[in-house]
XYZ file of C-alpha atoms in Angstrom:
669
model
C -114.075 36.069 34.803
C -110.717 35.685 33.597
C -111.155 31.974 33.310
C -114.546 32.482 31.694
C -113.006 35.022 29.441
C -110.210 32.677 28.579
C -112.571 29.806 28.049
C -115.046 31.979 26.225
C -112.240 33.361 24.204
C -110.737 29.951 23.680
C -113.810 28.625 22.034
C -113.937 31.209 19.305
C -110.222 30.945 18.771
C -110.433 27.194 18.499
C -113.300 27.421 16.072
C -111.503 30.011 13.977
C -108.324 27.907 13.888
C -110.243 24.850 12.791
C -112.111 26.658 10.071
C -109.016 28.536 8.886
C -106.685 25.569 8.816
C -109.002 23.152 7.013
C -107.709 23.970 3.533
C -104.151 23.797 4.811
C -104.786 20.430 6.347
C -106.282 19.171 3.111
C -103.233 20.457 1.205
C -101.012 18.655 3.619
C -103.039 15.518 3.209
C -102.897 15.814 -0.589
C -99.163 16.383 -0.429
C -98.774 13.391 1.834
C -100.860 11.285 -0.500
C -98.822 12.471 -3.480
C -95.643 11.686 -1.587
C -96.869 8.211 -0.794
C -97.978 7.681 -4.378
C -94.663 8.979 -5.674
C -92.889 6.609 -3.364
C -95.048 3.824 -4.719
C -94.729 5.036 -8.375
C -91.590 7.180 -8.689
C -91.674 6.957 -12.516
C -94.990 8.768 -12.749
C -93.716 11.448 -10.419
C -90.494 11.812 -12.402
C -92.329 12.044 -15.711
C -94.746 14.563 -14.221
C -91.854 16.748 -13.143
C -90.071 16.428 -16.496
C -93.227 17.388 -18.371
C -93.241 20.713 -16.492
C -89.648 21.661 -17.341
C -89.689 24.907 -19.300
C -87.203 26.877 -21.378
C -84.741 28.674 -19.169
C -84.897 26.086 -16.372
C -81.636 26.014 -14.433
C -80.047 22.672 -15.151
C -76.767 22.770 -13.267
C -77.309 21.892 -9.617
C -80.997 21.065 -10.152
C -81.308 18.060 -7.844
C -84.942 17.385 -8.671
C -84.184 17.286 -12.402
C -81.252 14.973 -11.838
C -83.286 12.712 -9.563
C -86.123 12.491 -12.111
C -83.747 11.651 -14.959
C -82.070 8.946 -12.889
C -85.432 7.358 -12.073
C -86.592 7.358 -15.701
C -83.222 6.150 -16.966
C -83.234 3.215 -14.559
C -86.686 2.119 -15.666
C -85.923 2.659 -19.374
C -82.827 0.512 -19.300
C -84.599 -2.126 -17.259
C -87.978 -2.648 -18.900
C -88.368 0.117 -21.486
C -90.648 3.129 -21.671
C -94.305 3.317 -22.666
C -95.227 5.251 -25.829
C -96.405 8.389 -24.011
C -93.144 8.529 -22.046
C -91.150 8.180 -25.273
C -93.037 11.127 -26.756
C -92.565 13.282 -23.653
C -88.854 12.579 -23.284
C -88.059 12.927 -26.994
C -89.696 16.348 -27.059
C -87.895 17.356 -23.851
C -84.538 16.303 -25.270
C -84.788 17.815 -28.740
C -86.303 21.094 -27.529
C -83.183 21.518 -25.348
C -85.388 22.549 -22.382
C -83.228 20.323 -20.206
C -79.989 21.507 -21.823
C -77.798 20.092 -24.610
C -75.944 17.709 -22.283
C -79.158 16.126 -21.064
C -80.387 15.947 -24.681
C -77.759 13.353 -25.530
C -78.247 11.616 -22.198
C -81.995 11.219 -22.727
C -81.584 9.953 -26.288
C -79.146 7.301 -25.132
C -81.604 5.760 -22.670
C -84.728 6.273 -24.804
C -85.609 2.570 -25.037
C -89.246 1.834 -26.023
C -91.019 -1.001 -24.259
C -93.383 -1.645 -27.154
C -93.874 0.893 -29.944
C -92.757 4.406 -30.817
C -95.505 6.942 -31.640
C -95.246 8.221 -35.185
C -96.097 11.770 -34.150
C -93.202 11.819 -31.707
C -90.776 11.132 -34.543
C -92.403 13.738 -36.779
C -92.114 16.352 -34.006
C -88.506 15.283 -33.515
C -87.739 15.897 -37.171
C -89.321 19.339 -36.881
C -86.948 20.129 -33.999
C -84.114 18.929 -36.243
C -85.149 21.480 -38.861
C -85.043 24.348 -36.377
C -81.264 24.239 -36.476
C -80.619 24.634 -32.751
C -79.435 21.086 -32.091
C -75.662 20.499 -31.877
C -74.273 18.209 -34.553
C -73.651 15.315 -32.148
C -77.279 15.505 -30.998
C -78.487 15.497 -34.613
C -76.425 12.400 -35.304
C -77.670 10.701 -32.141
C -81.311 11.428 -32.939
C -81.049 10.079 -36.494
C -79.270 6.986 -35.237
C -82.071 6.458 -32.748
C -84.735 6.853 -35.448
C -83.017 4.312 -37.693
C -82.646 1.872 -34.822
C -86.301 1.974 -33.742
C -87.657 2.498 -37.258
C -89.512 -0.815 -37.337
C -91.084 -0.081 -33.933
C -92.854 3.075 -35.121
C -96.579 2.365 -34.850
C -97.743 4.036 -38.082
C -95.844 5.476 -41.015
C -98.486 7.248 -43.103
C -97.399 10.737 -41.963
C -93.780 9.728 -41.597
C -93.693 8.590 -45.213
C -93.909 12.197 -46.346
C -90.519 12.961 -44.792
C -88.702 9.736 -45.757
C -86.689 11.649 -48.310
C -85.534 14.186 -45.748
C -84.518 11.557 -43.196
C -82.605 9.319 -45.567
C -80.999 12.148 -47.503
C -79.914 13.658 -44.191
C -78.131 10.480 -43.087
C -76.226 10.356 -46.367
C -74.665 13.752 -45.772
C -70.887 13.640 -45.337
C -70.938 14.672 -41.675
C -73.593 12.129 -40.726
C -73.042 9.139 -42.992
C -69.751 8.086 -41.481
C -70.988 6.945 -38.054
C -69.950 3.393 -37.404
C -72.458 0.747 -36.327
C -75.286 3.261 -36.022
C -77.485 1.197 -33.669
C -74.809 -0.046 -31.268
C -75.805 2.563 -28.660
C -79.221 0.972 -28.134
C -79.042 -2.452 -29.775
C -78.041 -4.620 -26.834
C -80.350 -2.857 -24.360
C -83.261 -2.817 -26.779
C -82.798 -6.514 -27.479
C -82.845 -7.311 -23.765
C -85.992 -5.234 -23.261
C -87.670 -6.906 -26.222
C -86.919 -10.327 -24.761
C -88.576 -9.339 -21.486
C -91.573 -7.908 -23.291
C -91.652 -10.433 -26.129
C -95.326 -11.081 -25.768
C -96.186 -7.440 -26.394
C -93.991 -6.836 -29.408
C -94.975 -7.697 -32.951
C -92.569 -5.554 -34.958
C -89.935 -7.151 -37.145
C -86.452 -6.287 -35.955
C -84.654 -8.614 -38.319
C -82.244 -5.969 -39.584
C -81.752 -3.293 -37.012
C -82.155 -4.782 -33.572
C -82.400 -8.555 -33.474
C -79.260 -10.258 -32.234
C -78.471 -13.925 -32.353
C -76.900 -15.585 -29.381
C -73.280 -14.542 -29.130
C -70.882 -17.314 -30.145
C -68.074 -18.379 -27.938
C -65.586 -16.621 -30.188
C -65.284 -12.861 -29.763
C -64.860 -12.370 -33.512
C -67.654 -10.756 -35.466
C -69.741 -13.232 -37.426
C -71.549 -12.809 -40.702
C -75.177 -13.333 -39.809
C -77.023 -10.427 -41.389
C -75.599 -10.324 -44.932
C -78.671 -11.631 -46.686
C -81.640 -10.163 -48.494
C -84.676 -10.073 -46.151
C -88.082 -11.355 -47.194
C -90.680 -8.908 -48.462
C -92.851 -7.592 -45.625
C -94.733 -4.316 -45.930
C -94.926 -1.686 -43.219
C -98.696 -2.004 -43.608
C -100.931 0.443 -41.780
C -104.324 -1.166 -41.302
C -105.725 2.187 -40.212
C -104.808 3.938 -43.426
C -107.720 5.513 -45.233
C -106.697 4.476 -48.722
C -106.499 0.895 -49.941
C -102.924 -0.286 -50.178
C -101.368 -3.491 -51.455
C -98.403 -5.390 -50.184
C -95.621 -6.075 -52.682
C -95.380 -9.668 -51.491
C -98.979 -10.191 -52.615
C -98.160 -9.285 -56.221
C -97.729 -12.287 -58.516
C -97.725 -10.877 -62.045
C -96.512 -7.777 -63.803
C -100.118 -7.015 -64.773
C -101.123 -6.896 -61.087
C -98.223 -4.578 -60.444
C -99.321 -2.156 -63.161
C -102.944 -2.186 -61.997
C -102.004 -1.303 -58.425
C -98.863 0.737 -59.059
C -100.179 3.806 -57.184
C -101.485 1.876 -54.177
C -98.482 -0.277 -53.323
C -96.960 0.043 -49.873
C -93.168 0.148 -49.676
C -91.774 -2.768 -47.663
C -90.556 -2.415 -44.090
C -87.088 -3.580 -45.132
C -86.079 -1.915 -48.388
C -83.383 -4.519 -48.901
C -86.120 -7.038 -49.675
C -86.601 -5.303 -53.037
C -83.353 -6.877 -54.233
C -84.811 -10.368 -54.013
C -87.839 -9.782 -56.240
C -87.986 -8.923 -59.939
C -91.486 -7.468 -59.516
C -90.247 -5.276 -56.676
C -87.404 -4.051 -58.877
C -89.919 -3.308 -61.634
C -91.870 -1.266 -59.104
C -88.751 0.599 -57.985
C -87.818 1.344 -61.578
C -91.324 2.506 -62.507
C -92.112 4.796 -59.589
C -88.662 6.459 -59.479
C -89.268 7.378 -55.834
C -86.208 9.214 -54.536
C -86.996 8.342 -50.919
C -87.219 4.654 -51.863
C -83.769 4.781 -53.467
C -82.406 6.621 -50.435
C -83.813 4.018 -48.043
C -82.518 1.148 -50.191
C -79.075 2.696 -50.454
C -78.927 3.243 -46.717
C -79.841 -0.387 -46.028
C -77.372 -1.661 -48.598
C -74.590 0.628 -47.388
C -75.088 -0.474 -43.791
C -75.106 -4.153 -44.769
C -71.908 -3.906 -46.789
C -70.147 -1.677 -44.247
C -71.079 -3.415 -41.002
C -71.578 -7.017 -42.030
C -68.873 -7.382 -44.674
C -66.232 -4.678 -44.620
C -65.816 -4.571 -40.831
C -66.266 -8.331 -40.465
C -63.575 -8.925 -43.063
C -61.267 -6.522 -41.279
C -61.805 -8.422 -38.027
C -61.161 -11.746 -39.710
C -64.572 -13.046 -38.790
C -65.880 -14.002 -42.230
C -66.658 -17.710 -42.099
C -69.127 -17.759 -44.984
C -67.659 -16.503 -48.263
C -70.409 -18.349 -50.149
C -73.025 -16.277 -48.326
C -71.210 -13.076 -49.216
C -70.863 -14.207 -52.835
C -74.604 -14.904 -53.045
C -75.376 -11.498 -51.592
C -73.058 -9.694 -54.009
C -74.524 -11.680 -56.914
C -77.967 -10.429 -55.899
C -76.701 -6.842 -55.792
C -75.058 -7.244 -59.201
C -78.156 -8.738 -60.825
C -80.267 -5.921 -59.361
C -77.906 -3.270 -60.749
C -77.964 -4.937 -64.147
C -81.761 -5.076 -64.033
C -82.012 -1.369 -63.190
C -79.134 -0.568 -65.587
C -77.461 1.628 -62.999
C -75.438 1.172 -59.853
C -76.247 2.020 -56.246
C -74.210 4.862 -54.757
C -73.917 2.900 -51.481
C -72.154 0.145 -53.430
C -69.795 2.715 -54.885
C -68.951 4.094 -51.431
C -68.304 0.576 -50.180
C -66.012 -0.184 -53.125
C -63.940 2.968 -52.647
C -63.312 2.009 -49.009
C -62.768 -1.665 -49.744
C -60.212 -1.117 -52.501
C -57.829 0.460 -49.989
C -57.723 -2.769 -47.928
C -58.375 -5.387 -50.615
C -55.777 -8.079 -51.222
C -56.917 -8.692 -54.788
C -58.009 -12.275 -54.188
C -61.037 -12.137 -51.864
C -64.183 -12.393 -54.019
C -62.183 -11.075 -56.964
C -64.822 -11.710 -59.625
C -67.600 -10.037 -57.641
C -65.546 -7.001 -56.629
C -64.332 -6.353 -60.160
C -67.835 -6.830 -61.560
C -69.165 -4.272 -59.084
C -66.294 -1.958 -59.935
C -67.127 -2.105 -63.627
C -70.584 -0.678 -62.792
C -69.426 2.516 -61.107
C -70.716 5.631 -62.861
C -68.685 8.360 -64.422
C -67.026 10.813 -62.062
C -64.576 13.713 -62.419
C -61.128 12.544 -63.487
C -59.305 13.674 -60.342
C -61.720 11.681 -58.146
C -61.498 8.455 -60.102
C -57.731 8.706 -60.099
C -57.615 8.837 -56.282
C -60.486 6.490 -55.461
C -60.014 3.790 -58.098
C -56.856 4.012 -60.167
C -54.282 4.439 -57.406
C -55.376 1.447 -55.264
C -55.823 -0.696 -58.387
C -52.339 0.182 -59.610
C -50.753 -1.000 -56.359
C -52.546 -4.341 -56.649
C -51.868 -4.680 -60.375
C -48.094 -4.495 -60.262
C -47.771 -6.919 -57.343
C -50.194 -9.577 -58.597
C -50.274 -12.506 -60.995
C -50.838 -12.220 -64.717
C -54.372 -13.549 -64.275
C -55.268 -10.709 -61.921
C -53.764 -8.259 -64.410
C -56.023 -9.710 -67.094
C -59.053 -9.386 -64.805
C -58.286 -5.727 -64.093
C -57.946 -4.853 -67.794
C -61.206 -6.690 -68.522
C -62.951 -4.831 -65.678
C -61.793 -1.445 -66.971
C -62.860 -2.354 -70.497
C -66.361 -3.205 -69.245
C -66.393 0.066 -67.328
C -65.501 2.019 -70.471
C -68.137 0.211 -72.554
C -70.831 1.069 -69.986
C -69.765 4.708 -69.900
C -69.723 4.980 -73.697
C -73.062 3.201 -74.045
C -74.566 5.457 -71.393
C -73.210 8.491 -73.254
C -74.591 7.387 -76.613
C -78.052 6.830 -75.109
C -78.389 9.625 -72.552
C -76.336 12.558 -73.810
C -78.333 15.603 -74.843
C -78.362 16.461 -78.503
C -76.336 19.599 -77.923
C -73.777 17.633 -75.918
C -73.489 20.380 -73.314
C -74.905 18.850 -70.165
C -75.065 15.160 -69.265
C -76.971 13.806 -66.238
C -74.917 11.289 -64.310
C -77.743 9.493 -62.516
C -81.446 9.120 -63.181
C -82.156 9.620 -59.484
C -79.829 12.530 -58.880
C -79.109 16.023 -60.064
C -75.344 15.789 -60.513
C -74.302 16.790 -64.005
C -71.102 16.820 -66.016
C -70.189 18.741 -69.125
C -69.141 16.915 -72.270
C -65.574 18.122 -71.810
C -65.595 16.747 -68.263
C -66.870 13.424 -69.583
C -64.079 13.314 -72.145
C -61.459 14.187 -69.522
C -62.487 11.171 -67.438
C -62.501 8.861 -70.459
C -59.052 10.111 -71.451
C -57.803 9.461 -67.912
C -59.178 5.912 -68.020
C -57.731 5.104 -71.452
C -54.305 6.471 -70.585
C -54.349 4.650 -67.250
C -55.032 1.341 -68.996
C -52.318 2.157 -71.524
C -49.784 2.545 -68.706
C -50.955 -0.622 -66.970
C -50.894 -2.660 -70.166
C -47.491 -1.438 -71.354
C -45.780 -2.150 -68.061
C -47.727 -5.366 -67.528
C -46.719 -6.744 -70.927
C -43.105 -5.921 -70.141
C -43.233 -7.605 -66.738
C -45.059 -10.678 -68.031
C -42.987 -11.111 -71.211
C -45.912 -10.223 -73.466
C -48.120 -12.956 -72.033
C -50.695 -13.943 -74.651
C -53.687 -13.673 -72.277
C -52.710 -10.210 -71.095
C -52.117 -9.100 -74.679
C -55.542 -10.466 -75.636
C -57.340 -8.488 -72.899
C -55.365 -5.381 -73.830
C -56.360 -5.656 -77.483
C -59.990 -6.172 -76.445
C -59.784 -2.858 -74.602
C -58.396 -1.052 -77.643
C -61.078 -2.600 -79.850
C -63.428 -0.485 -77.735
C -61.190 2.595 -77.755
C -60.616 2.650 -81.525
C -64.353 2.973 -82.261
C -65.412 5.582 -79.704
C -66.384 8.138 -82.347
C -68.139 6.019 -84.994
C -69.859 3.523 -82.710
C -70.575 5.617 -79.594
C -70.640 9.163 -80.922
C -67.906 10.411 -78.585
C -65.668 12.908 -80.428
C -62.433 11.427 -79.145
C -59.583 9.409 -80.695
C -56.734 8.047 -78.530
C -54.002 5.874 -80.050
C -52.463 2.915 -78.180
C -48.985 3.522 -76.722
C -45.910 1.957 -78.257
C -45.765 -0.517 -75.348
C -49.024 -2.014 -76.613
C -48.759 -1.543 -80.381
C -45.368 -3.151 -81.000
C -45.842 -6.239 -78.791
C -49.047 -6.887 -80.743
C -47.371 -6.315 -84.116
C -44.480 -8.653 -83.276
C -46.590 -11.206 -81.397
C -46.060 -14.898 -82.067
C -49.785 -15.705 -82.289
C -51.665 -14.848 -85.463
C -54.866 -13.799 -83.626
C -53.098 -10.867 -81.938
C -51.727 -9.551 -85.240
C -55.126 -9.959 -86.873
C -56.835 -8.040 -84.037
C -54.238 -5.283 -84.336
C -55.066 -5.080 -88.050
C -58.759 -4.654 -87.204
C -57.941 -1.982 -84.592
C -55.835 0.024 -87.047
C -58.544 -0.346 -89.697
C -61.181 1.053 -87.320
C -58.857 3.878 -86.234
C -58.594 4.889 -89.868
C -62.389 4.847 -90.238
C -62.842 7.021 -87.151
C -60.156 9.519 -88.113
C -61.433 9.755 -91.689
C -64.979 10.482 -90.540
C -63.741 12.988 -87.968
C -61.680 14.787 -90.586
C -64.596 14.844 -92.998
C -67.029 16.278 -90.453
C -64.443 18.785 -89.310
C -63.987 20.038 -92.867
C -67.743 20.236 -93.384
C -68.167 22.075 -90.054
C -70.608 19.413 -88.893
C -68.634 18.834 -85.733
C -67.028 21.360 -83.430
C -64.286 19.159 -82.010
C -60.765 19.047 -83.340
C -58.454 16.032 -83.584
C -54.971 17.089 -82.558
C -52.030 16.904 -84.924
C -50.263 14.562 -82.486
C -53.063 12.005 -82.871
C -52.669 11.967 -86.658
C -48.898 11.715 -86.290
C -49.195 8.750 -83.923
C -51.586 6.990 -86.273
C -49.365 7.587 -89.297
C -46.323 6.340 -87.395
C -48.101 3.127 -86.400
C -49.472 2.738 -89.934
C -46.078 3.102 -91.588
C -44.510 0.663 -89.131
C -47.198 -1.965 -89.734
C -47.217 -1.682 -93.523
C -43.405 -1.636 -93.700
C -43.188 -4.684 -91.482
C -45.924 -6.928 -92.889
C -46.225 -5.833 -96.508
C -43.045 -4.134 -97.687
C -40.508 -6.354 -95.862
C -38.676 -3.359 -94.428
C -38.632 -4.057 -90.718
C -36.283 -2.081 -88.454
C -34.998 0.148 -91.240
C -34.737 3.940 -90.848
C -38.004 5.752 -91.483
C -40.196 2.692 -90.921
C -41.272 3.467 -87.370
C -39.407 0.527 -85.839
C -35.738 1.423 -85.676
C -33.153 -0.704 -83.891
C -29.517 0.249 -83.543
C -27.592 -1.047 -86.547
C -24.819 -2.457 -84.389
C -27.302 -4.539 -82.420
C -28.754 -5.941 -85.625
C -25.287 -6.945 -86.799
C -24.604 -8.636 -83.466
C -27.780 -10.707 -83.859
C -26.207 -12.321 -86.966
C -29.660 -12.620 -88.564
C -29.383 -12.373 -92.324
C -31.866 -10.129 -94.106
C -33.382 -9.081 -90.788
C -35.628 -6.554 -92.531
C -37.773 -9.323 -94.033
C -38.253 -11.546 -90.996
C -41.575 -9.993 -89.962
C -43.403 -9.841 -93.288
C -46.521 -11.921 -93.940
C -44.375 -14.870 -95.030
C -41.648 -14.964 -92.366
C -43.554 -13.445 -89.420
C -43.597 -15.952 -86.508
C -47.364 -15.589 -86.295
C -47.881 -16.653 -89.948
C -44.923 -18.961 -90.490
C -47.044 -22.124 -90.319
C -49.453 -20.748 -92.929
C -46.560 -19.888 -95.238
C -45.179 -23.411 -94.814
C -48.598 -24.954 -95.544
C -48.999 -22.798 -98.655
C -45.501 -23.757 -99.826
C -46.360 -27.436 -99.481
C -49.517 -26.993 -101.561
C -47.737 -25.071 -104.320
C -44.572 -27.167 -104.517
C -45.321 -30.578 -103.028
C -42.416 -32.223 -104.816
C -39.720 -29.945 -103.451
C -37.454 -31.512 -100.888
C -36.317 -28.151 -99.478
C -38.423 -25.216 -98.348
C -37.761 -21.844 -99.919
C -40.285 -19.399 -98.468
C -38.819 -16.528 -100.487
C -40.359 -18.107 -103.608
C -43.825 -17.295 -102.227
C -43.110 -13.586 -102.770
C -42.473 -13.990 -106.461
C -45.087 -13.118 -109.084
C -48.587 -14.528 -108.831
C -47.704 -16.685 -105.815
C -47.688 -13.604 -103.602
C -51.276 -12.688 -104.468
C -52.322 -16.319 -104.068
C -50.689 -16.462 -100.665
C -52.391 -13.275 -99.491
C -55.746 -14.690 -100.596
C -54.879 -17.926 -98.792
C -54.278 -15.969 -95.579
C -57.556 -14.114 -95.948
C -59.373 -17.421 -96.350
C -58.108 -18.516 -92.923
C -60.453 -16.035 -91.214
C -58.061 -13.123 -90.718
C -60.720 -10.529 -91.486
C -59.020 -7.775 -89.514
C -55.788 -8.232 -91.382
C -57.722 -8.385 -94.665
C -59.472 -5.078 -93.995
C -56.221 -3.431 -92.973
C -54.269 -4.573 -96.050
C -56.983 -3.744 -98.556
C -57.533 -0.240 -97.180
C -53.870 0.667 -96.697
C -52.061 -1.101 -99.561
C -54.573 -1.050 -102.426
C -54.637 -4.843 -102.624
C -58.169 -6.016 -103.501
C -59.498 -9.404 -102.521
C -60.710 -11.502 -105.452
C -63.165 -13.235 -103.143
C -64.658 -9.904 -102.060
C -64.960 -11.148 -98.497
C -64.123 -7.781 -97.033
C -64.878 -5.428 -99.877
C -67.689 -3.716 -97.990
C -65.295 -1.871 -95.705
C -67.052 -2.661 -92.436
C -67.085 -6.399 -92.950
C -64.981 -7.204 -89.893
C -67.129 -5.063 -87.643
C -70.237 -6.854 -88.893
C -68.705 -10.237 -88.207
C -67.693 -9.121 -84.733
C -71.231 -8.025 -83.904
C -72.698 -11.274 -85.105
């Protein structure tokens, strides 16, 4: 009975155990199968676990999380990640569900095997806007986006946030990162080589690396304008046209609203039609992308290469800078990335490397507040100027003159009628008041005055340096009449007197033209001030400086009263006696002046051919003086003619300059 009871009882028990444990056995079998599958495919298991990580998950000491990240990291660095894995991990990192430390870790090994889903990047940008990400994670994410930009599968939705992305990377705290794609570049290149058959994206700028040379120095191999190639989405609903397919300006106008921006914005620099397109559409995001590309190229492939001594191809750099210059001239404005590059480069420049190109670029920089231009431009230029040759000094003065002309031209074209608010850039919102504009111009003119005065002293009034200096003041003397800027600044004594006492007649003639135009500008300013047509006021010191220069010039050239008291040029009487020069007061008039001595001698020979001795003083007697002055005017000294007629009352019988602005007209022709 007992046995039967046990047996009879055993049967039901056995049946109950079997029926009750069936689900458990199946669970065990499923778990075993999952374990075996996970052992066979640990990546899938790791990704499955990571997809289930929620906010508030304990990160520290979480072995399963660590194990999953290690598995995915190993695969990512070895053969790259599929698109769905990239999306999953990017969302995990930027949402901070795995913690801020793991956010940076995941971004660093986020290497795509083929393409990057557009929606993953868009979601990433949305996480960026939340404001929870630490600054280093923001920087890392944007660096990653820029590195894999050409691997993004579609860009139709991404295009809407171009402006945000590229304006974000130009912020002060993000724009300074060096070699932005170095974190992923080598690994991504290796992965692309393994998966070359599956990749069609163009990585010519951001990821492609040439074989490393034997030398460890950096080599210039990217500093060139890429070919036009559109980031063309074949799945886009609207019809779009590639820029490289455009052949005529008419085609460009017909399709202006359906043109796809190129994958590499730098390719715009190599095409006049592309520059027309850029100028017509005025797309801020396009300018931001172009400036980022250009800034990276100049920073990484030129500035840092030059610092490392690895520049073997100056011709290549020169061609690239010529392309940038021609593009800026075409658009009639500079790129702010070029400006940033110049400000950094000036601090390390030796003054000889690509001098022409650097100074040409420098002459295109836009107006900025006076205290900034003093620090960023004037101080480094001054150090180079005083330790360089006379030819470099001439180049610097010429560069600053071109800069001033561009500023004044820009002002005359773009200033508002009221003159209260002036936009600095057609693609920006930075503004400057008229008084701020004038402050910067004053700083520039006075800076050149200091450079020129000291340079002429150091170089013994070298004729080339004096010529460039006078060219600068030919611009300065006409700022009010020609450019509409209510400002008059006289040249310093260190410029005026070397020109007045110069040994070449062209310098004296140009000084005469400059003084003539100063008089025109001051007269008009005074007239408008009296009629209340203009609100600005010319200071008394400016009039005093002009009158002092005027008296000195008339006394010297016309009245034969050089170096006498009250003439503006006074030299100690004892020094004049020690020179043992008789009648020193007359040695710089129009007859005896070293610049006109040969003309006086020629005139003397024509008037008195039979005389065996030369007596130049006879030229100043009676009608011969007027004849001689007319003879000088006939030699093409229009500036001197205008100056003498306006300031001495002498009228030309030929009437060559009787119209007042005759010299200006000749100059413009």
